Amino acid sequence: MKTTAFFNRILTWLTGKKLTVDNSVVRELDLDRFLGSWYEVARFNHFFERGMEQTKANYVLRDDGNIDVINTGIKNGKPKMAKGKAKLTDIPSLLRVSFFGPFYSDYRVMLLDADYRYMLIGSGSDNYLWILSRTPELTDSIRKSILDEAKERGYDIGKLIWVKQEP
């Protein structure tokens, strides 16, 4: 937690904006169980996924120990793909992800089901939030549990866009 607080102070200093949410991460992440395909069930609206449906993320371990991140989806009826990479950090559930050359952002696993069926992902800012699942839909009780967690952490869950997932 000391490391997270340190990074939050640096972010505040660099941006002049105080982080308004609790984006602390889970204590453990089994990388082998984390890898593979995840459906993007919900997200905050942002330019790089605006208008996307049927979005999925696939995480593949590379020979160098980093992770390939392959995001796919449909926009205006056409398939889209974005390839990135993730670096592991000293904190297992805090990855550094890049889709734009040398620029990396926090990828924070803030909630993770014990069976690795769903997770809540944040960043170093309160502007980004994702709900990912191994299945295209969540049960009402799981959805409520995740939303309760996000709300308790200070996220505005009313800003979530529920992603249309079709076969």
PDB file of N, CA, C and O in Angstrom, residues 61-96:
ATOM      1  N   LEU A  61       1.351 -14.582 -22.544  1.00  0.00           N
ATOM      2  CA  LEU A  61       2.703 -14.452 -22.011  1.00  0.00           C
ATOM      3  C   LEU A  61       3.723 -14.538 -23.149  1.00  0.00           C
ATOM      4  O   LEU A  61       3.654 -15.429 -23.994  1.00  0.00           O
ATOM      5  N   ARG A  62       4.647 -13.601 -23.148  1.00  0.00           N
ATOM      6  CA  ARG A  62       5.706 -13.564 -24.153  1.00  0.00           C
ATOM      7  C   ARG A  62       6.948 -14.275 -23.622  1.00  0.00           C
ATOM      8  O   ARG A  62       7.089 -14.485 -22.423  1.00  0.00           O
ATOM      9  N   ASP A  63       7.857 -14.606 -24.524  1.00  0.00           N
ATOM     10  CA  ASP A  63       9.099 -15.273 -24.132  1.00  0.00           C
ATOM     11  C   ASP A  63       9.944 -14.421 -23.199  1.00  0.00           C
ATOM     12  O   ASP A  63      10.680 -14.944 -22.373  1.00  0.00           O
ATOM     13  N   ASP A  64       9.833 -13.091 -23.309  1.00  0.00           N
ATOM     14  CA  ASP A  64      10.638 -12.207 -22.471  1.00  0.00           C
ATOM     15  C   ASP A  64      10.013 -11.955 -21.093  1.00  0.00           C
ATOM     16  O   ASP A  64      10.518 -11.164 -20.301  1.00  0.00           O
ATOM     17  N   GLY A  65       8.882 -12.622 -20.808  1.00  0.00           N
ATOM     18  CA  GLY A  65       8.236 -12.461 -19.506  1.00  0.00           C
ATOM     19  C   GLY A  65       7.188 -11.369 -19.466  1.00  0.00           C
ATOM     20  O   GLY A  65       6.447 -11.258 -18.489  1.00  0.00           O
ATOM     21  N   ASN A  66       7.121 -10.550 -20.494  1.00  0.00           N
ATOM     22  CA  ASN A  66       6.067  -9.547 -20.582  1.00  0.00           C
ATOM     23  C   ASN A  66       4.815 -10.179 -21.183  1.00  0.00           C
ATOM     24  O   ASN A  66       4.802 -11.373 -21.478  1.00  0.00           O
ATOM     25  N   ILE A  67       3.792  -9.390 -21.369  1.00  0.00           N
ATOM     26  CA  ILE A  67       2.507  -9.908 -21.828  1.00  0.00           C
ATOM     27  C   ILE A  67       2.070  -9.158 -23.080  1.00  0.00           C
ATOM     28  O   ILE A  67       2.105  -7.928 -23.112  1.00  0.00           O
ATOM     29  N   ASP A  68       1.674  -9.909 -24.110  1.00  0.00           N
ATOM     30  CA  ASP A  68       1.022  -9.291 -25.260  1.00  0.00           C
ATOM     31  C   ASP A  68      -0.430  -9.046 -24.887  1.00  0.00           C
ATOM     32  O   ASP A  68      -1.090  -9.908 -24.294  1.00  0.00           O
ATOM     33  N   VAL A  69      -0.930  -7.868 -25.225  1.00  0.00           N
ATOM     34  CA  VAL A  69      -2.323  -7.505 -24.982  1.00  0.00           C
ATOM     35  C   VAL A  69      -2.955  -7.279 -26.349  1.00  0.00           C
ATOM     36  O   VAL A  69      -2.528  -6.403 -27.097  1.00  0.00           O
ATOM     37  N   ILE A  70      -3.953  -8.098 -26.674  1.00  0.00           N
ATOM     38  CA  ILE A  70      -4.625  -7.984 -27.958  1.00  0.00           C
ATOM     39  C   ILE A  70      -6.093  -7.679 -27.684  1.00  0.00           C
ATOM     40  O   ILE A  70      -6.824  -8.531 -27.173  1.00  0.00           O
ATOM     41  N   ASN A  71      -6.498  -6.452 -27.995  1.00  0.00           N
ATOM     42  CA  ASN A  71      -7.880  -6.030 -27.808  1.00  0.00           C
ATOM     43  C   ASN A  71      -8.591  -6.068 -29.151  1.00  0.00           C
ATOM     44  O   ASN A  71      -8.067  -5.556 -30.147  1.00  0.00           O
ATOM     45  N   THR A  72      -9.767  -6.666 -29.168  1.00  0.00           N
ATOM     46  CA  THR A  72     -10.550  -6.745 -30.394  1.00  0.00           C
ATOM     47  C   THR A  72     -11.970  -6.246 -30.135  1.00  0.00           C
ATOM     48  O   THR A  72     -12.435  -6.230 -28.996  1.00  0.00           O
ATOM     49  N   GLY A  73     -12.621  -5.852 -31.204  1.00  0.00           N
ATOM     50  CA  GLY A  73     -14.005  -5.406 -31.102  1.00  0.00           C
ATOM     51  C   GLY A  73     -14.552  -5.079 -32.479  1.00  0.00           C
ATOM     52  O   GLY A  73     -13.877  -5.249 -33.493  1.00  0.00           O
ATOM     53  N   ILE A  74     -15.786  -4.602 -32.470  1.00  0.00           N
ATOM     54  CA  ILE A  74     -16.468  -4.227 -33.704  1.00  0.00           C
ATOM     55  C   ILE A  74     -16.848  -2.754 -33.593  1.00  0.00           C
ATOM     56  O   ILE A  74     -17.425  -2.328 -32.595  1.00  0.00           O
ATOM     57  N   LYS A  75     -16.504  -1.986 -34.630  1.00  0.00           N
ATOM     58  CA  LYS A  75     -16.893  -0.579 -34.687  1.00  0.00           C
ATOM     59  C   LYS A  75     -17.476  -0.306 -36.062  1.00  0.00           C
ATOM     60  O   LYS A  75     -16.824  -0.580 -37.074  1.00  0.00           O
ATOM     61  N   ASN A  76     -18.688   0.228 -36.089  1.00  0.00           N
ATOM     62  CA  ASN A  76     -19.381   0.501 -37.351  1.00  0.00           C
ATOM     63  C   ASN A  76     -19.431  -0.739 -38.240  1.00  0.00           C
ATOM     64  O   ASN A  76     -19.222  -0.663 -39.449  1.00  0.00           O
ATOM     65  N   GLY A  77     -19.650  -1.897 -37.614  1.00  0.00           N
ATOM     66  CA  GLY A  77     -19.761  -3.150 -38.355  1.00  0.00           C
ATOM     67  C   GLY A  77     -18.456  -3.755 -38.818  1.00  0.00           C
ATOM     68  O   GLY A  77     -18.446  -4.792 -39.469  1.00  0.00           O
ATOM     69  N   LYS A  78     -17.328  -3.114 -38.510  1.00  0.00           N
ATOM     70  CA  LYS A  78     -16.031  -3.605 -38.972  1.00  0.00           C
ATOM     71  C   LYS A  78     -15.169  -4.051 -37.790  1.00  0.00           C
ATOM     72  O   LYS A  78     -15.120  -3.381 -36.753  1.00  0.00           O
ATOM     73  N   PRO A  79     -14.446  -5.171 -37.947  1.00  0.00           N
ATOM     74  CA  PRO A  79     -13.557  -5.631 -36.870  1.00  0.00           C
ATOM     75  C   PRO A  79     -12.381  -4.673 -36.671  1.00  0.00           C
ATOM     76  O   PRO A  79     -11.823  -4.144 -37.634  1.00  0.00           O
ATOM     77  N   LYS A  80     -12.042  -4.462 -35.417  1.00  0.00           N
ATOM     78  CA  LYS A  80     -10.905  -3.611 -35.057  1.00  0.00           C
ATOM     79  C   LYS A  80     -10.015  -4.380 -34.088  1.00  0.00           C
ATOM     80  O   LYS A  80     -10.494  -5.199 -33.303  1.00  0.00           O
ATOM     81  N   MET A  81      -8.727  -4.087 -34.133  1.00  0.00           N
ATOM     82  CA  MET A  81      -7.791  -4.723 -33.231  1.00  0.00           C
ATOM     83  C   MET A  81      -6.730  -3.716 -32.794  1.00  0.00           C
ATOM     84  O   MET A  81      -6.281  -2.900 -33.603  1.00  0.00           O
ATOM     85  N   ALA A  82      -6.371  -3.786 -31.527  1.00  0.00           N
ATOM     86  CA  ALA A  82      -5.273  -2.977 -30.998  1.00  0.00           C
ATOM     87  C   ALA A  82      -4.330  -3.912 -30.264  1.00  0.00           C
ATOM     88  O   ALA A  82      -4.755  -4.708 -29.424  1.00  0.00           O
ATOM     89  N   LYS A  83      -3.044  -3.825 -30.621  1.00  0.00           N
ATOM     90  CA  LYS A  83      -2.041  -4.662 -29.972  1.00  0.00           C
ATOM     91  C   LYS A  83      -1.196  -3.800 -29.049  1.00  0.00           C
ATOM     92  O   LYS A  83      -0.768  -2.716 -29.431  1.00  0.00           O
ATOM     93  N   GLY A  84      -0.980  -4.302 -27.877  1.00  0.00           N
ATOM     94  CA  GLY A  84      -0.155  -3.609 -26.907  1.00  0.00           C
ATOM     95  C   GLY A  84       0.688  -4.604 -26.147  1.00  0.00           C
ATOM     96  O   GLY A  84       0.745  -5.790 -26.476  1.00  0.00           O
ATOM     97  N   LYS A  85       1.345  -4.079 -25.120  1.00  0.00           N
ATOM     98  CA  LYS A  85       2.152  -4.959 -24.278  1.00  0.00           C
ATOM     99  C   LYS A  85       2.012  -4.500 -22.836  1.00  0.00           C
ATOM    100  O   LYS A  85       1.739  -3.330 -22.558  1.00  0.00           O
ATOM    101  N   ALA A  86       2.190  -5.451 -21.955  1.00  0.00           N
ATOM    102  CA  ALA A  86       2.126  -5.159 -20.528  1.00  0.00           C
ATOM    103  C   ALA A  86       3.411  -5.638 -19.875  1.00  0.00           C
ATOM    104  O   ALA A  86       3.935  -6.700 -20.219  1.00  0.00           O
ATOM    105  N   LYS A  87       3.887  -4.829 -18.952  1.00  0.00           N
ATOM    106  CA  LYS A  87       5.064  -5.183 -18.156  1.00  0.00           C
ATOM    107  C   LYS A  87       4.614  -5.496 -16.744  1.00  0.00           C
ATOM    108  O   LYS A  87       3.730  -4.834 -16.204  1.00  0.00           O
ATOM    109  N   LEU A  88       5.220  -6.500 -16.173  1.00  0.00           N
ATOM    110  CA  LEU A  88       4.959  -6.813 -14.776  1.00  0.00           C
ATOM    111  C   LEU A  88       5.694  -5.808 -13.901  1.00  0.00           C
ATOM    112  O   LEU A  88       6.701  -5.221 -14.315  1.00  0.00           O
ATOM    113  N   THR A  89       5.201  -5.604 -12.698  1.00  0.00           N
ATOM    114  CA  THR A  89       5.846  -4.722 -11.731  1.00  0.00           C
ATOM    115  C   THR A  89       6.138  -5.522 -10.466  1.00  0.00           C
ATOM    116  O   THR A  89       5.825  -6.713 -10.390  1.00  0.00           O
ATOM    117  N   ASP A  90       6.710  -4.868  -9.486  1.00  0.00           N
ATOM    118  CA  ASP A  90       6.964  -5.524  -8.201  1.00  0.00           C
ATOM    119  C   ASP A  90       5.668  -5.894  -7.488  1.00  0.00           C
ATOM    120  O   ASP A  90       5.666  -6.725  -6.591  1.00  0.00           O
ATOM    121  N   ILE A  91       4.576  -5.256  -7.883  1.00  0.00           N
ATOM    122  CA  ILE A  91       3.266  -5.555  -7.324  1.00  0.00           C
ATOM    123  C   ILE A  91       2.543  -6.408  -8.364  1.00  0.00           C
ATOM    124  O   ILE A  91       2.232  -5.926  -9.459  1.00  0.00           O
ATOM    125  N   PRO A  92       2.266  -7.678  -8.069  1.00  0.00           N
ATOM    126  CA  PRO A  92       1.723  -8.592  -9.093  1.00  0.00           C
ATOM    127  C   PRO A  92       0.448  -8.120  -9.773  1.00  0.00           C
ATOM    128  O   PRO A  92       0.240  -8.394 -10.949  1.00  0.00           O
ATOM    129  N   SER A  93      -0.423  -7.423  -9.082  1.00  0.00           N
ATOM    130  CA  SER A  93      -1.704  -7.030  -9.661  1.00  0.00           C
ATOM    131  C   SER A  93      -1.692  -5.600 -10.199  1.00  0.00           C
ATOM    132  O   SER A  93      -2.737  -5.025 -10.471  1.00  0.00           O
ATOM    133  N   LEU A  94      -0.503  -5.051 -10.371  1.00  0.00           N
ATOM    134  CA  LEU A  94      -0.323  -3.735 -10.990  1.00  0.00           C
ATOM    135  C   LEU A  94       0.584  -3.924 -12.200  1.00  0.00           C
ATOM    136  O   LEU A  94       1.779  -4.192 -12.058  1.00  0.00           O
ATOM    137  N   LEU A  95      -0.011  -3.841 -13.376  1.00  0.00           N
ATOM    138  CA  LEU A  95       0.745  -3.960 -14.612  1.00  0.00           C
ATOM    139  C   LEU A  95       0.916  -2.578 -15.223  1.00  0.00           C
ATOM    140  O   LEU A  95       0.185  -1.650 -14.911  1.00  0.00           O
ATOM    141  N   ARG A  96       1.881  -2.456 -16.104  1.00  0.00           N
ATOM    142  CA  ARG A  96       2.085  -1.231 -16.874  1.00  0.00           C
ATOM    143  C   ARG A  96       1.830  -1.600 -18.326  1.00  0.00           C
ATOM    144  O   ARG A  96       2.504  -2.464 -18.880  1.00  0.00           O
TER     145      ARG A  96
END
